[in-house]
Amino acid sequence: MFENLSERLSGVFDRLTKQGALSEEDVKTALREVRVALLEADVSLPVARDFVKAVQDKATGQAVTKSVTPGQQVVKIVHDELVHVLTGDEDPGKLKIDNPPAPILMVGLQGSGKTTTTAKLAKRLKERDGKRVLMASLDVNRPAAMEQLQILGVQIGVDTLPIVKGEDPVQIAKRAKTQASLGGYDVYMLDTAGRLHIDHELIAQAAAVRDVANPRETLLVVDGLTGQDAVNVATEFDDKIGVTGVVLTRMDGDGRGGAALSMRAVTGKPIRFVGLGEKMDALETFEPERISGRILG
Ligand code: GDP
């Protein structure tokens, strides 16, 4: 998921660690290269700039050039700063789902992987946390999307709300809530309709559902391959609907990883999970330490 960035950075750091003694200028040059590598990975400019400045300040503060292993120290500072940039306030994998039935609202553009992610997450909640989950599709304009969720439900052994023709999304959300209460479910997941672009109808519908469901978590699903666009989509969704976290999908693709690095810094919202394939198990918690390790190789 970060192959190119990882390769670029390891080039920079190999040179740095092999060099032995380092001057302030050597560190500056290396950090300039880090900045270029970040920008090429589609990390947003202010994030790349702040990142390099923070590393530079720490390297100066810790008198890196005077240490015995200056190269390694710089790598360590970069690692810590990566973790810092990626870390939110809370444990990304821990969803707020006490007080059953807890509603989780899933939002995002059409094609982002929202329905797939809803099912992946339901499977995870069922298998790892032992939760009883009910899934409901609110995509009344696309019957195929409703059927897709139903098929995935059968595949993973998670119940879906029966499809009733003619209902609007708010009515479906209310029915899901009733069914979840009566059926003793721990969690009910509302898979809202996506559209190709963020428009008035999409936002109005998601907001109306949010207002009746009062979700404990609102997870935005975005396509990680779209780089800075993913960050822009997240900013807009958060402004208009309010989200509690982001799921970045298609991180198995040859994306440059910039969306992952910019997301929290730009939107203030943490990435909670990453999608790593089409299979129902291809969902991972977003763990900054591990991601940073992957980037630095
Ligand atoms: P929705 O319109 O947002 O509900 O999108 P879907 O859930 O229908 O997903 C669209 C396509 O993307 C499907 O073919 C999924 O299998 C695929 N997809 C979803 N998540 C991932 C992922 O993390 N990696 C890959 N490679 N494909 C994914």
XYZ file of C-alpha atoms and ligand atoms in Angstrom:
325
model
C 0.000 0.000 0.000
C 2.935 2.348 0.443
C 5.438 0.627 -1.844
C 6.625 3.700 -3.748
C 6.894 5.932 -0.730
C 8.621 3.205 1.197
C 11.155 2.695 -1.568
C 11.871 6.402 -1.862
C 12.347 6.855 1.870
C 14.540 3.829 2.261
C 16.803 5.289 -0.443
C 17.090 8.550 1.492
C 17.657 6.844 4.837
C 20.133 4.268 3.530
C 22.352 7.076 2.377
C 21.930 8.886 5.667
C 22.704 5.922 7.904
C 25.723 4.875 5.820
C 27.231 8.309 6.068
C 28.313 8.158 9.730
C 28.798 11.720 10.884
C 26.139 14.145 9.662
C 26.097 17.907 9.328
C 22.976 20.028 9.780
C 23.071 20.479 6.023
C 23.011 16.687 5.427
C 19.886 16.405 7.560
C 18.257 19.321 5.756
C 18.993 17.775 2.364
C 17.573 14.438 3.465
C 14.430 16.091 4.772
C 13.974 17.955 1.517
C 13.986 14.573 -0.189
C 11.490 13.250 2.349
C 9.225 16.172 1.525
C 9.402 15.432 -2.205
C 8.714 11.743 -1.542
C 5.637 12.642 0.514
C 4.330 14.968 -2.160
C 4.848 12.327 -4.818
C 2.825 9.959 -2.656
C 0.013 12.526 -2.918
C 0.272 13.727 0.657
C -1.236 17.198 0.820
C 1.247 20.083 0.749
C 0.572 21.586 4.197
C 0.782 18.137 5.790
C 4.103 17.377 4.079
C 5.449 20.786 5.057
C 4.413 20.502 8.709
C 5.743 16.973 8.843
C 9.200 17.919 7.656
C 9.292 20.959 9.916
C 8.396 18.853 12.971
C 11.135 16.347 12.135
C 13.636 19.143 11.543
C 12.790 20.796 14.886
C 13.133 17.539 16.771
C 16.390 16.641 15.041
C 17.805 20.029 16.051
C 16.383 19.831 19.572
C 17.840 16.393 20.143
C 21.217 17.462 18.757
C 21.093 14.566 16.317
C 24.210 15.544 14.415
C 26.297 15.225 17.585
C 25.012 11.748 18.425
C 26.886 8.515 17.729
C 24.289 7.195 15.291
C 22.795 10.299 13.691
C 21.224 8.509 10.703
C 19.312 6.065 12.876
C 18.153 8.901 15.078
C 16.669 10.728 12.128
C 14.860 7.550 11.048
C 13.502 7.165 14.579
C 12.249 10.745 14.628
C 10.574 10.252 11.237
C 8.961 7.050 12.510
C 7.616 8.765 15.615
C 6.331 11.676 13.583
C 4.574 9.321 11.163
C 2.863 7.628 14.095
C 1.911 11.031 15.455
C 0.413 12.183 12.152
C -1.599 8.961 11.827
C -2.859 8.678 15.379
C -6.276 9.795 16.570
C -7.367 10.119 20.176
C -8.991 6.736 20.414
C -8.339 3.131 19.623
C -9.308 2.932 15.918
C -10.686 -0.608 16.093
C -12.888 -0.001 19.112
C -16.327 1.049 17.977
C -18.760 2.647 20.402
C -21.338 -0.069 20.453
C -22.385 -0.482 24.044
C -26.057 0.077 24.933
C -27.675 -2.265 22.439
C -28.942 -1.928 19.849
C -26.189 0.464 18.747
C -26.692 2.086 15.347
C -23.738 2.453 12.985
C -24.298 4.705 9.989
C -22.266 3.938 6.877
C -21.876 6.796 4.393
C -19.848 7.425 1.255
C -19.922 7.849 -2.491
C -21.224 5.171 -4.803
C -18.498 2.706 -5.707
C -16.330 3.578 -2.705
C -16.825 0.094 -1.281
C -19.495 1.035 1.259
C -21.669 -2.064 0.998
C -18.676 -4.391 0.965
C -17.235 -2.608 4.002
C -20.560 -2.768 5.848
C -20.540 -6.543 5.464
C -16.826 -6.852 6.324
C -17.356 -4.866 9.489
C -20.472 -6.844 10.419
C -18.479 -10.044 10.045
C -15.715 -8.668 12.218
C -18.166 -7.557 14.927
C -19.793 -10.955 14.872
C -16.615 -13.016 14.893
C -14.233 -10.968 17.003
C -16.599 -9.278 19.384
C -19.364 -11.867 19.456
C -21.984 -9.272 18.552
C -25.375 -9.960 17.014
C -25.557 -7.675 14.027
C -28.413 -6.619 11.770
C -27.628 -4.923 8.454
C -30.043 -2.779 6.455
C -29.629 -1.239 3.022
C -31.215 2.175 2.585
C -30.395 2.463 -1.108
C -33.978 2.612 -2.377
C -32.918 3.848 -5.819
C -30.705 0.866 -6.489
C -32.474 -2.428 -5.785
C -29.290 -4.219 -6.870
C -27.423 -2.602 -3.979
C -30.068 -3.830 -1.537
C -29.804 -7.328 -2.938
C -26.008 -7.161 -2.802
C -26.110 -6.560 0.954
C -28.574 -9.406 1.372
C -26.320 -11.783 -0.556
C -23.288 -10.747 1.480
C -25.339 -11.232 4.654
C -26.119 -14.822 3.724
C -22.471 -15.375 2.838
C -21.163 -14.174 6.206
C -24.079 -15.424 8.297
C -25.319 -11.984 9.359
C -29.015 -11.052 9.237
C -30.290 -8.351 6.942
C -33.492 -6.393 7.348
C -36.091 -7.833 4.932
C -36.534 -5.632 1.865
C -39.941 -3.927 1.700
C -40.697 -2.130 -1.547
C -41.924 1.462 -1.445
C -40.308 2.560 1.810
C -38.074 5.605 1.995
C -34.670 5.526 3.759
C -35.998 7.097 6.948
C -38.771 4.491 7.180
C -36.233 1.723 6.641
C -33.983 3.165 9.344
C -36.906 3.240 11.775
C -37.862 -0.319 10.920
C -34.246 -1.417 11.405
C -34.242 0.170 14.850
C -37.480 -1.569 15.862
C -36.339 -4.890 14.475
C -32.960 -4.551 16.202
C -34.657 -3.850 19.547
C -37.251 -6.598 19.233
C -34.761 -9.104 17.846
C -32.178 -8.561 20.578
C -29.427 -7.359 18.253
C -26.356 -5.625 19.682
C -25.677 -3.522 16.619
C -27.577 -2.438 13.529
C -25.752 -1.080 10.533
C -27.399 1.325 8.116
C -25.870 1.220 4.641
C -26.982 4.536 3.132
C -27.299 5.268 -0.582
C -24.188 6.526 -2.305
C -24.066 8.762 -5.340
C -21.298 9.520 -7.775
C -20.758 12.988 -6.342
C -21.614 14.742 -3.135
C -24.848 16.528 -3.937
C -27.784 17.975 -2.095
C -29.902 14.835 -2.299
C -27.159 12.588 -0.943
C -26.472 14.854 2.006
C -30.153 15.533 2.747
C -30.910 11.825 2.791
C -27.937 10.906 4.965
C -28.751 13.754 7.365
C -32.414 12.688 7.637
C -31.357 9.124 8.446
C -28.778 10.369 10.939
C -31.442 12.412 12.700
C -33.771 9.454 13.233
C -31.090 6.855 13.945
C -28.862 8.956 16.199
C -25.864 6.778 15.298
C -23.183 5.908 17.826
C -20.658 5.784 14.968
C -20.855 7.366 11.516
C -18.216 5.784 9.334
C -17.289 7.324 6.024
C -16.056 4.884 3.400
C -13.674 6.403 0.852
C -11.645 4.966 -1.982
C -7.989 5.156 -0.948
C -6.875 5.114 -4.577
C -8.291 8.586 -5.118
C -5.548 10.268 -3.057
C -6.247 13.862 -2.135
C -9.782 13.549 -3.510
C -10.467 11.079 -0.728
C -9.418 13.717 1.775
C -11.622 16.349 0.104
C -14.601 13.987 0.155
C -13.990 13.330 3.852
C -13.785 17.040 4.647
C -17.094 17.662 2.919
C -18.921 14.721 4.464
C -17.673 15.687 7.888
C -18.777 19.295 7.456
C -22.231 18.326 6.262
C -23.049 15.161 8.188
C -20.381 14.734 10.843
C -18.379 11.519 10.834
C -16.651 9.663 13.650
C -14.104 7.917 11.496
C -12.980 6.930 8.033
C -12.536 3.581 6.320
C -10.058 3.718 3.435
C -10.739 1.026 0.870
C -8.641 -0.412 -1.982
C -5.447 -0.011 -0.026
C -4.429 -3.296 -1.664
C -4.187 -1.397 -4.946
C -1.140 0.493 -6.122
C -2.245 3.693 -4.437
C 0.410 6.089 -3.331
C -0.814 6.179 0.235
C -1.183 9.961 0.455
C -4.803 9.791 1.553
C -3.840 7.681 4.538
C -1.164 10.130 5.604
C -3.166 13.317 5.113
C -6.556 12.208 6.404
C -6.319 12.905 10.105
C -4.138 15.985 9.763
C -6.532 17.613 7.278
C -9.938 16.437 8.505
C -9.213 15.835 12.183
C -10.903 12.445 11.785
C -9.048 9.215 12.330
C -8.840 6.366 9.875
C -10.378 3.432 11.711
C -10.027 0.609 9.191
C -8.489 -0.107 5.814
C -9.941 -2.326 3.096
C -7.342 -4.596 1.544
C -9.318 -6.572 -1.021
C -12.724 -7.770 -2.096
C -12.928 -10.732 0.259
C -14.945 -10.473 3.447
C -11.841 -10.872 5.621
C -9.899 -8.139 3.843
C -10.386 -5.471 6.502
C -7.735 -4.362 8.966
C -7.697 -1.982 11.874
C -5.644 1.070 11.030
C -2.720 0.821 13.396
C -0.318 3.774 13.145
C 2.689 1.882 14.533
C 2.296 -0.899 12.010
C 1.598 1.481 9.134
C 4.642 3.557 9.993
C 6.706 0.377 10.123
C 5.408 -0.581 6.697
C 6.281 2.820 5.252
C 9.787 2.791 6.672
C 10.318 -0.849 5.696
P -20.564 0.876 -2.894
O -21.214 1.348 -4.157
O -19.834 1.991 -2.213
O -21.466 0.161 -1.962
O -19.390 -0.113 -3.341
P -19.306 -1.702 -3.275
O -19.232 -2.160 -1.868
O -20.367 -2.282 -4.125
O -17.865 -1.927 -3.902
C -17.544 -1.629 -5.236
C -16.473 -2.588 -5.719
O -15.265 -2.384 -4.998
C -16.820 -4.047 -5.493
O -16.430 -4.782 -6.625
C -16.006 -4.445 -4.277
O -15.692 -5.812 -4.258
C -14.776 -3.593 -4.464
N -14.086 -3.296 -3.203
C -14.583 -2.833 -2.032
N -13.613 -2.688 -1.111
C -12.457 -3.066 -1.691
C -11.064 -3.129 -1.248
O -10.699 -2.797 -0.126
N -10.156 -3.568 -2.168
C -10.523 -3.935 -3.441
N -9.556 -4.342 -4.266
N -11.784 -3.879 -3.877
C -12.746 -3.461 -3.034
